[in-house]
Coordinates of C-alpha atoms and ligand atoms in Angstrom, one line a residue:
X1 CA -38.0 9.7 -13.1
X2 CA -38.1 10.4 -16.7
X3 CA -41.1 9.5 -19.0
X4 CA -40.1 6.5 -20.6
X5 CA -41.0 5.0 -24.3
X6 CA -43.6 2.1 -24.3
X7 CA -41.2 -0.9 -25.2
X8 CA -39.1 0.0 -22.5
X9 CA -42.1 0.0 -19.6
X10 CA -42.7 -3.2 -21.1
X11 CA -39.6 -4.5 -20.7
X12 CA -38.8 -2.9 -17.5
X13 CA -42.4 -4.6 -16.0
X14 CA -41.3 -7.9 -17.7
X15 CA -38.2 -7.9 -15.7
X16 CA -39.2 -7.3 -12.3
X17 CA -39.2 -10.1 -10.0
X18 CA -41.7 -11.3 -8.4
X19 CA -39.6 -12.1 -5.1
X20 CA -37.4 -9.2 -5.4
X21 CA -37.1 -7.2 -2.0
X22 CA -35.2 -4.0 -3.3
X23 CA -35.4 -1.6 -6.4
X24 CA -33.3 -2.6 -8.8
X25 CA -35.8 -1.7 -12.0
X26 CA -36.4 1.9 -11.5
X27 CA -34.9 4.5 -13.6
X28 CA -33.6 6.5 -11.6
X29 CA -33.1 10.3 -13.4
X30 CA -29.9 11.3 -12.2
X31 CA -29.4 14.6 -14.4
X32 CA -28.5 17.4 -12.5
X33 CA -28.3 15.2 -9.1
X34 CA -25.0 15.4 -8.5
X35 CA -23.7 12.7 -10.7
X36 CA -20.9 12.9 -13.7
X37 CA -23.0 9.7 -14.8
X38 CA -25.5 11.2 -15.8
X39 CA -23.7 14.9 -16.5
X40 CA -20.9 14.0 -18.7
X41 CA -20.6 12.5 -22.0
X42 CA -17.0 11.5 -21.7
X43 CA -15.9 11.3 -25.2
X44 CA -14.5 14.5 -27.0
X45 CA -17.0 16.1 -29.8
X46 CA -19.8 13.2 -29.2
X47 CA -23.1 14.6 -28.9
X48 CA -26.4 12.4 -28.2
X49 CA -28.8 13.0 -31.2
X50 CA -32.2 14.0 -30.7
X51 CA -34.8 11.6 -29.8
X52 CA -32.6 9.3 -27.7
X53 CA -32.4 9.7 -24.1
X54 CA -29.5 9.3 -22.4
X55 CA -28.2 6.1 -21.1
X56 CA -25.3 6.0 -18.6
X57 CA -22.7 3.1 -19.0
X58 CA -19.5 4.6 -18.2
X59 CA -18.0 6.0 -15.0
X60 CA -18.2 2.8 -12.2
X61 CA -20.5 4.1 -10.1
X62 CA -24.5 2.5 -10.4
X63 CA -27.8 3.5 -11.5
X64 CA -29.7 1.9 -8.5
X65 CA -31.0 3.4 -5.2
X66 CA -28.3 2.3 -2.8
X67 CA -29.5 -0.1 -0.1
X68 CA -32.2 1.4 2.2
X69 CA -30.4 0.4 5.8
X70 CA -27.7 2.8 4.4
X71 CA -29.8 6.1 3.9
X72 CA -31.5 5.2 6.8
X73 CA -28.7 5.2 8.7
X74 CA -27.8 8.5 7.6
X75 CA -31.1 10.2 8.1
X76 CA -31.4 9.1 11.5
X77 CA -27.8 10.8 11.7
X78 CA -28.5 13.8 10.0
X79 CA -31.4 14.0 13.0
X80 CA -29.1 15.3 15.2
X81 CA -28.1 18.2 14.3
X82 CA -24.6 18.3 15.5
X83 CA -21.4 18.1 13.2
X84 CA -18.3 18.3 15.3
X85 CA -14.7 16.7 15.2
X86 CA -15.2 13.0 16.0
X87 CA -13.3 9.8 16.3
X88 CA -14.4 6.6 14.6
X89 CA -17.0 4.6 16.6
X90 CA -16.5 0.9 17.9
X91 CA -19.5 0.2 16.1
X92 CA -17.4 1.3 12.5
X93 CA -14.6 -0.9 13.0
X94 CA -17.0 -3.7 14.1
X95 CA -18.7 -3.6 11.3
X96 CA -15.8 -3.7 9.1
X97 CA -14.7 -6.9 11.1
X98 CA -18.0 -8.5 10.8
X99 CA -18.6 -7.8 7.2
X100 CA -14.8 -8.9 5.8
X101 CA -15.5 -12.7 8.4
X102 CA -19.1 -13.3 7.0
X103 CA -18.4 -12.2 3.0
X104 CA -14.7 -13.1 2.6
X105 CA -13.9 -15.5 5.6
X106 CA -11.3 -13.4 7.3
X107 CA -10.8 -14.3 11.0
X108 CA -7.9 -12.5 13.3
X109 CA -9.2 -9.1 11.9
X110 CA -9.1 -6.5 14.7
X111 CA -9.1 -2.4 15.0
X112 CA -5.4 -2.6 15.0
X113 CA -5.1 -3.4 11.4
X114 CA -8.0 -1.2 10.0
X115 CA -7.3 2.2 8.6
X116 CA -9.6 4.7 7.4
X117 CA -8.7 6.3 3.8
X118 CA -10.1 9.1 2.0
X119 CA -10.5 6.9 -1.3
X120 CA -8.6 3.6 -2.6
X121 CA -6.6 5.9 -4.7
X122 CA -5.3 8.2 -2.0
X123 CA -4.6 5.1 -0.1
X124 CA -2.5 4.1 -3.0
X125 CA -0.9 7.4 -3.3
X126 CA -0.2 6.8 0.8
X127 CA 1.6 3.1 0.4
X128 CA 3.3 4.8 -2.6
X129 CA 5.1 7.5 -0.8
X130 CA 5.7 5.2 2.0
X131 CA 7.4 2.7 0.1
X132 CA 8.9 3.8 -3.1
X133 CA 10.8 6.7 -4.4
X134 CA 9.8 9.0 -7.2
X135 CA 11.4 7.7 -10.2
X136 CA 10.9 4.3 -8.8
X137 CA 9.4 1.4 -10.9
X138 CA 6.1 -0.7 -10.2
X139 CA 4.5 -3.6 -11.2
X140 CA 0.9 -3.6 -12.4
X141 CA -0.8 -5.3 -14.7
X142 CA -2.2 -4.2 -18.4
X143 CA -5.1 -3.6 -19.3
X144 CA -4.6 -1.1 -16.3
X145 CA -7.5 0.6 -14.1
X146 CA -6.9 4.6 -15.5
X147 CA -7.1 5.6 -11.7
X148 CA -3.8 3.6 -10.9
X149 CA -2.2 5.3 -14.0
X150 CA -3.0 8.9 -12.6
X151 CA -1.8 8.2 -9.7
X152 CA 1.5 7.2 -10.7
X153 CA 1.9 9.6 -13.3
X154 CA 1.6 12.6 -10.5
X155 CA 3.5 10.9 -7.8
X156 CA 6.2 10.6 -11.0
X157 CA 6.3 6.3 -10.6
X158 CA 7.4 4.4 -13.3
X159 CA 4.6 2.0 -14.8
X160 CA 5.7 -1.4 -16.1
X161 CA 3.1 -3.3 -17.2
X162 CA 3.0 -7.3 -17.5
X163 CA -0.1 -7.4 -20.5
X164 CA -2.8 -9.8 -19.0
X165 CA -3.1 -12.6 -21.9
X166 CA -6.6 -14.1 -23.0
X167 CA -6.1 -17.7 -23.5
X168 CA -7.8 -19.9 -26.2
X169 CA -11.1 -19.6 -23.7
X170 CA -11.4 -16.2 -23.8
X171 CA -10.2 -15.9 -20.2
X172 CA -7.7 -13.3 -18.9
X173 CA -4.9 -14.9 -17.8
X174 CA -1.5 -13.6 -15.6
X175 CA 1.5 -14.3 -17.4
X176 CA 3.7 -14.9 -14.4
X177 CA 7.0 -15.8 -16.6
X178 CA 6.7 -12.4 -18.0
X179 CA 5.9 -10.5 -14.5
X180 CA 9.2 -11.8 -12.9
X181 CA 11.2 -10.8 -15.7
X182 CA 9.9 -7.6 -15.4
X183 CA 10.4 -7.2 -11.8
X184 CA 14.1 -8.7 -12.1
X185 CA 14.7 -6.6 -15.0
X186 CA 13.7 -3.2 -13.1
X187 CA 14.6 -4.1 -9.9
X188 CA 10.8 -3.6 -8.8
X189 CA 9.8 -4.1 -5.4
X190 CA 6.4 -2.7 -5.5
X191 CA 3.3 -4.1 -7.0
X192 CA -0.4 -3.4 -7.8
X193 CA -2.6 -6.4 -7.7
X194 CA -6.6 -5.5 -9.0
X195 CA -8.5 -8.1 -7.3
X196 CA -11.1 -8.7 -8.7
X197 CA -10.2 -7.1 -11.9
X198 CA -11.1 -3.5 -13.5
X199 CA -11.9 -3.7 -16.7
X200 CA -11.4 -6.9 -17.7
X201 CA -14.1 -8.5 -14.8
X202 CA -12.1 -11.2 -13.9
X203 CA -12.1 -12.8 -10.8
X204 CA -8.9 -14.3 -9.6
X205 CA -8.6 -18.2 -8.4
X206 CA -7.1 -18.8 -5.3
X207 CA -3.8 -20.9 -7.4
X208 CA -3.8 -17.9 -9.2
X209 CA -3.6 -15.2 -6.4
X210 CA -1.2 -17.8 -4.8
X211 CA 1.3 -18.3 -8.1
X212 CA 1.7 -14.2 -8.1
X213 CA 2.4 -14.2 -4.5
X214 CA 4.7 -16.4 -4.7
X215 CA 6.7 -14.5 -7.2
X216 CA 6.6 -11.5 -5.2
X217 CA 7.8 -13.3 -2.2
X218 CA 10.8 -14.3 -4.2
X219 CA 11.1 -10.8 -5.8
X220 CA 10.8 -9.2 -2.4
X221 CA 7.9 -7.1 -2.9
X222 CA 5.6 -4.9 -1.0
X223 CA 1.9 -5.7 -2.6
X224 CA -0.8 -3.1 -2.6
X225 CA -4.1 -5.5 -3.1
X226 CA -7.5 -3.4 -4.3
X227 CA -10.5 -5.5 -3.5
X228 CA -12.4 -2.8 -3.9
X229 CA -14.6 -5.0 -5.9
X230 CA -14.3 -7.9 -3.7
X231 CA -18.3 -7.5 -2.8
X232 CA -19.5 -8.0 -6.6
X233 CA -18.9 -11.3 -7.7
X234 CA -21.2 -12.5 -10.3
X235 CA -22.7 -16.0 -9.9
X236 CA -20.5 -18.7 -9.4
X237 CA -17.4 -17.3 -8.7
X238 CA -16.0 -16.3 -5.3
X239 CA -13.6 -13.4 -4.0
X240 CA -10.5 -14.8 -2.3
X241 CA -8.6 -12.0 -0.4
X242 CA -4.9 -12.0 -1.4
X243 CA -4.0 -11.6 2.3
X244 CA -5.5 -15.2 2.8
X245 CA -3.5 -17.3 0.1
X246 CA -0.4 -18.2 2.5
X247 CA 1.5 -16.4 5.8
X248 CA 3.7 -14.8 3.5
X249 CA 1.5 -12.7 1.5
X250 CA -0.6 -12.2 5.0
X251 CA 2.3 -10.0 5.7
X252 CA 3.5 -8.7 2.6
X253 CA 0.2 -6.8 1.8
X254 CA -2.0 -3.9 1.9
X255 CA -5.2 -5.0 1.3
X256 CA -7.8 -2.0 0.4
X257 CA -11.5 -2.4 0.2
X258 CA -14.3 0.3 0.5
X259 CA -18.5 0.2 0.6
X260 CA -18.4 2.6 -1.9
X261 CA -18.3 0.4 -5.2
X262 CA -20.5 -2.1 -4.1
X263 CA -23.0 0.4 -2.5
X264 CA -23.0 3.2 -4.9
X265 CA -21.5 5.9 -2.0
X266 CA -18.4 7.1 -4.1
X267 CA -19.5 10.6 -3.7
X268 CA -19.5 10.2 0.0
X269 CA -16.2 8.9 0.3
X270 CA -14.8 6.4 2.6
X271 CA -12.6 3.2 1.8
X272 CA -10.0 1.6 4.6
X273 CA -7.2 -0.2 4.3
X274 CA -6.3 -3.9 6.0
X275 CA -2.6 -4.2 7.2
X276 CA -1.2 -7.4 9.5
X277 CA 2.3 -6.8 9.4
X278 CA 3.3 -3.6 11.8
X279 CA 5.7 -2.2 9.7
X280 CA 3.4 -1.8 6.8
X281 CA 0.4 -0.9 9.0
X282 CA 2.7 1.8 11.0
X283 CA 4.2 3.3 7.7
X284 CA 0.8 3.0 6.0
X285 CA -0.8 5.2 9.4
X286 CA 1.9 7.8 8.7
X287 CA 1.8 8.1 5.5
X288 CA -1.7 8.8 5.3
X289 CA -1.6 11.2 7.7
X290 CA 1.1 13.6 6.5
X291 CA -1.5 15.3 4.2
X292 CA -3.8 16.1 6.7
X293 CA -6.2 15.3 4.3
X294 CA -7.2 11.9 4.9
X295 CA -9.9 12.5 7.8
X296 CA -13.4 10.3 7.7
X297 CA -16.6 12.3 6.9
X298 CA -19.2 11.3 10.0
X299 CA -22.0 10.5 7.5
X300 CA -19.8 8.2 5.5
X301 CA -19.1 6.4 8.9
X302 CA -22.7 5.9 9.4
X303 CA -23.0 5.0 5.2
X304 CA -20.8 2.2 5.8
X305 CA -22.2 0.8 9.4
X306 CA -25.5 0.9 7.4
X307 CA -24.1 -0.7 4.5
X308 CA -21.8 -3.6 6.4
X309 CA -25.2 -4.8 8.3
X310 CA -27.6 -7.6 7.5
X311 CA -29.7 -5.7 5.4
X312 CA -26.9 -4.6 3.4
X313 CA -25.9 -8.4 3.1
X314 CA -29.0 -8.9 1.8
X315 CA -29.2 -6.4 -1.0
X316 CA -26.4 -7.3 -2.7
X317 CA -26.6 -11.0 -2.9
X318 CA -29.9 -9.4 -4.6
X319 CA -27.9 -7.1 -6.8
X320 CA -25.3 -9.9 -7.7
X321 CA -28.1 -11.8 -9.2
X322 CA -29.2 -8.6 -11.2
X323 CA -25.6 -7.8 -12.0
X324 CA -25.3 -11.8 -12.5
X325 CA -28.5 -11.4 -15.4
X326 CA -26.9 -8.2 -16.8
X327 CA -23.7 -9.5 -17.9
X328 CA -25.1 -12.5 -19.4
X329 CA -27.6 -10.7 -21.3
X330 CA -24.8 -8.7 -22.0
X331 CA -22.3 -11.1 -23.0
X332 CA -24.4 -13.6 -25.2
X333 CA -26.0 -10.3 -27.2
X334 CA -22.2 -9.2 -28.2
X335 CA -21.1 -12.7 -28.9
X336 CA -24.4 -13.3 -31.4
X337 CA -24.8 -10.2 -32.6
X338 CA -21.7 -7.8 -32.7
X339 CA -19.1 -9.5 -35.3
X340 CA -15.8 -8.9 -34.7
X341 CA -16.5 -7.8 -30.9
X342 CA -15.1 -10.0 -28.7
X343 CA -15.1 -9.7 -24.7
X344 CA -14.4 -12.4 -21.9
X345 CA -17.1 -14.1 -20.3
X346 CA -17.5 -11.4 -17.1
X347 CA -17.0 -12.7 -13.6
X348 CA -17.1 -10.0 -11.6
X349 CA -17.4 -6.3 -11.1
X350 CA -20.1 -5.0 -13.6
X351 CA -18.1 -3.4 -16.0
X352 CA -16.9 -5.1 -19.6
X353 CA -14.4 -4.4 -21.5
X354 CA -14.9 -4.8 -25.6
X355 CA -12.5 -5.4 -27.8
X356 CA -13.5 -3.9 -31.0
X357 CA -10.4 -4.5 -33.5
X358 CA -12.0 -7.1 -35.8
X359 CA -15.2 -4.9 -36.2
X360 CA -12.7 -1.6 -36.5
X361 CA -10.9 -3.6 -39.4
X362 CA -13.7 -4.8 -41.5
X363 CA -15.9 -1.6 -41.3
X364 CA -12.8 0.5 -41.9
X365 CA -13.7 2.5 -39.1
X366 CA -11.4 4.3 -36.1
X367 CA -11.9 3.7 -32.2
X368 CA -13.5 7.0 -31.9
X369 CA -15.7 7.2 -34.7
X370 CA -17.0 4.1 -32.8
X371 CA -17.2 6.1 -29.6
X372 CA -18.9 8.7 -31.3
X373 CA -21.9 6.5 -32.8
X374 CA -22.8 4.8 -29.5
X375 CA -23.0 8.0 -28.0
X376 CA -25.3 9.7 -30.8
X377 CA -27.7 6.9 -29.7
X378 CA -27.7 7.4 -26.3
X379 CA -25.7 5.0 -25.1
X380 CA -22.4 6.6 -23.1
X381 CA -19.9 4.6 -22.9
X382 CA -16.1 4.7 -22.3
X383 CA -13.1 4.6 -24.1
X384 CA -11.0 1.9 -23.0
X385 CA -7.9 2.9 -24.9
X386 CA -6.8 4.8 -21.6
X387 CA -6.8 1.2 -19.5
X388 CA -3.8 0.4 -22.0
X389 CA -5.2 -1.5 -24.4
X390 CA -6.2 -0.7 -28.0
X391 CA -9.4 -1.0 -29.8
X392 CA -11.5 -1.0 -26.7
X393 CA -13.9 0.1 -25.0
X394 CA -15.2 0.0 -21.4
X395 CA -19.4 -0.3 -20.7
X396 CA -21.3 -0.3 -17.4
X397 CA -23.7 -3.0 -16.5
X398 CA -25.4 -1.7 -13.4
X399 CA -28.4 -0.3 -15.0
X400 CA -31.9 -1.9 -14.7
X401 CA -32.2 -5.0 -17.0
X402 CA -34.6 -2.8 -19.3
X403 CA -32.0 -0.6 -19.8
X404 CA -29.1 -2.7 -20.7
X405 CA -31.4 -4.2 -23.1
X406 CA -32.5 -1.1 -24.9
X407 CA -28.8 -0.1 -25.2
X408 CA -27.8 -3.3 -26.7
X409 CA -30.9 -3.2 -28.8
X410 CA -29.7 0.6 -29.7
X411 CA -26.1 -0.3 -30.6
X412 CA -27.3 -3.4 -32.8
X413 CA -29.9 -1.1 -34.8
X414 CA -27.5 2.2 -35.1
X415 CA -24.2 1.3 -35.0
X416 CA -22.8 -2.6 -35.0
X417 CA -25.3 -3.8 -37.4
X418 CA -26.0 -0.8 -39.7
X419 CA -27.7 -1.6 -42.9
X420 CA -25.7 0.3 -45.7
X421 CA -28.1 1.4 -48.6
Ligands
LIG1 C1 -10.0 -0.9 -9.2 C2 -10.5 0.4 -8.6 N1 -9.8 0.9 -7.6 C3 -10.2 2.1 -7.1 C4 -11.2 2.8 -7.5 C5 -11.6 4.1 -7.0 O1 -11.7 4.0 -5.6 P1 -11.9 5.3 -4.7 O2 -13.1 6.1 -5.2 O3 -12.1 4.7 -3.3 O4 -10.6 6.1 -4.8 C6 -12.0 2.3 -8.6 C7 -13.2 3.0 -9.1 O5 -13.7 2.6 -10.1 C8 -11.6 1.0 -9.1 O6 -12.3 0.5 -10.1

């Protein structure tokens, strides 16, 4: 823990609540612990000034202890002291069963359909080789998760993006007339669905999810579903797997989830993948294990069976409600404050996504001289430009609430609201 100015013990004290079971208002001084967070600024040439301490809001990983049923299961793991080749437990794949019926509803789930991957990613780069060709074209949708582009950059895909629209509420919105002109026109058959959605925090309706489907059906394609942020909803809106919306889509996708986002465990590695339909769960299986790379880590198994359990249920409905606070706070301090910002109203996930054009244009400022003056105060964030869309720029939210309001506080006194002499 790092010694922290006044105002922000105040604010940190002011924010703790008084019913609160778990630690979600200690900083947590990550430096030099094994964290890009906290070791990285990821901008070129920005430096943070002296005087301001560092405040993480870019990579999507979070600046919480992780639930304490988790590192207690792997302690008590870590006891005995014995690391040999071993095969999944009953108790993993039960817990994956348990935790996708009680959060998301799913019923008919068994072992069968389960498979372990070595990151969403690399389970993307699996369905990939399994079901399209290099040179081959696939749908996703724009602004575009910069972990989907890699990936099909080096497996040498083709990315056609349908652009994401914000309607006259601010809200991000598929354009489905557009997506199955776009599919026809390239003869896709293979499409990315972000569910809910990186960066934009959307969380998709269940007419929604079905309206897509549907045009897939028609379009013949294979769907590769990321839920990975199925577990972090924020307050009044609910995660409907895409696998659930209609037979069809049962058996059209690969669903992929992982405890990893909502639990903080990315550098211990471990997501799975959910498959009904045995020829996309048989492919998937080989796929994944041409590379024999994709083999589980043992104390990632025990991570996630102490993560899926009741105590892990019970700390993140706790951190939703933080998260929940965060990225209202969040979103009401840009909408009064930052002119020319805009952003839509988040839903899920904890990350938001600026748009900064009509601040750029009347301050006659670029994107990354932007960048570069959040960061000389401290506050890291991300350039969104890579996600596909211009102008932007991509924060964090899961930070204690003292934090998030020190670097909006920061950003209003430094850089959005500077006082020209
Ligand atoms: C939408 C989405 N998918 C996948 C990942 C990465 O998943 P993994 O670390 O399991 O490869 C992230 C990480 O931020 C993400 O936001």
């Amino acid at each position: 823990m790092y010694d922290l100015p006044e105002e922000i013990k105040a604010a940190q004290d002011s924010t703790k609540e008084i019913n609160m079971q778990y630690d979600f208002t200690t900083i947590m001084d990550r430096a030099g612990r094994d964290s890009i967070a906290a070791d990285i600024i990821p901008v070129k040439g920005a430096e943070v000034r002296e005087g301001f301490t560092k405040i993480p809001m870019w990579v999507a990983d979070m600046n919480f202890p992780t639930a304490p049923s988790i590192t207690k299961a792997i302690i008590e793991r870590a006891q005995h002291p014995s690391f040999g080749y071993f095969s999944p437990s009953k108790a993993y794949y039960d817990a994956i069963i348990s935790w996708q019926e009680k959060r998301n509803g799913v019923t008919g789930l068994s072992r069968a359909n389960i498979g372990y991957e070595n990151g969403v990613l690399g389970c993307l780069s699996s369905a990939l080789s399994a079901f399209t060709q290099p040179g081959e074209a696939v749908l996703v949708h724009a602004p575009l998760y910069i972990g989907f582009s890699s990936v099909f950059t080096n497996m040498g895909r083709k990315i056609v993006a349908s652009n994401l629209q914000r309607d006259k509420d601010g809200i991000w919105r598929m354009d489905y007339a557009d997506m199955e002109e776009k599919i026809k026109d390239n003869r896709i058959h293979f499409a990315v669905f972000c569910s809910p959605h990186n960066p934009t925090g959307r969380v998709w309706e269940r007419e929604e999810i079905e309206q897509a489907m549907e045009i897939f059906q028609r379009n013949d394609c294979v769907v590769f579903s990321d839920e990975i942020w199925s577990d972090l909803t924020l307050d009044g809106h609910r995660h409907i797997p895409t696998q659930s919306v209609s037979e069809d889509a049962r058996r059209r996708t690969i669903a992929a989830y992982a405890p990893t986002k909502t639990f903080s465990l990315a550098g211990l590695v471990g997501s799975y993948h959910i498959a009904y339909n045995p020829l996309l769960r048989d492919k998937m299986r080989k796929a994944g294990s041409l590379s024999h790379y994709n083999s589980m880590n043992v104390l990632s198994m025990h991570a996630l069976t102490g993560a899926y359990s009741d105590e892990g249920a019970a700390w993140v409905d706790e951190l939703r409600g933080v998260l929940s606070d965060n990225a209202d706070y969040a979103y009401r301090y840009i909408t009064e404050h930052f002119h020319g910002v805009t952003l839509a109203r988040p839903e899920g996930t904890y990350m938001i996504y600026l748009d900064c054009a009509g601040w750029l244009a009347e301050h006659h400022k670029t994107c990354d001289e932007l960048l570069r003056a959040g960061i000389a105060v401290g506050v890291i964030w991300q350039d969104g430009r890579p996600f596909l869309c211009d102008n932007t720029i991509r924060m964090n939210l899961a930070l204690p609430h003292s934090l998030v309001v020190e670097a909006f506080d920061r950003l209003d006194k430094y850089v959005f609201n500077v006082v020209q002499h």
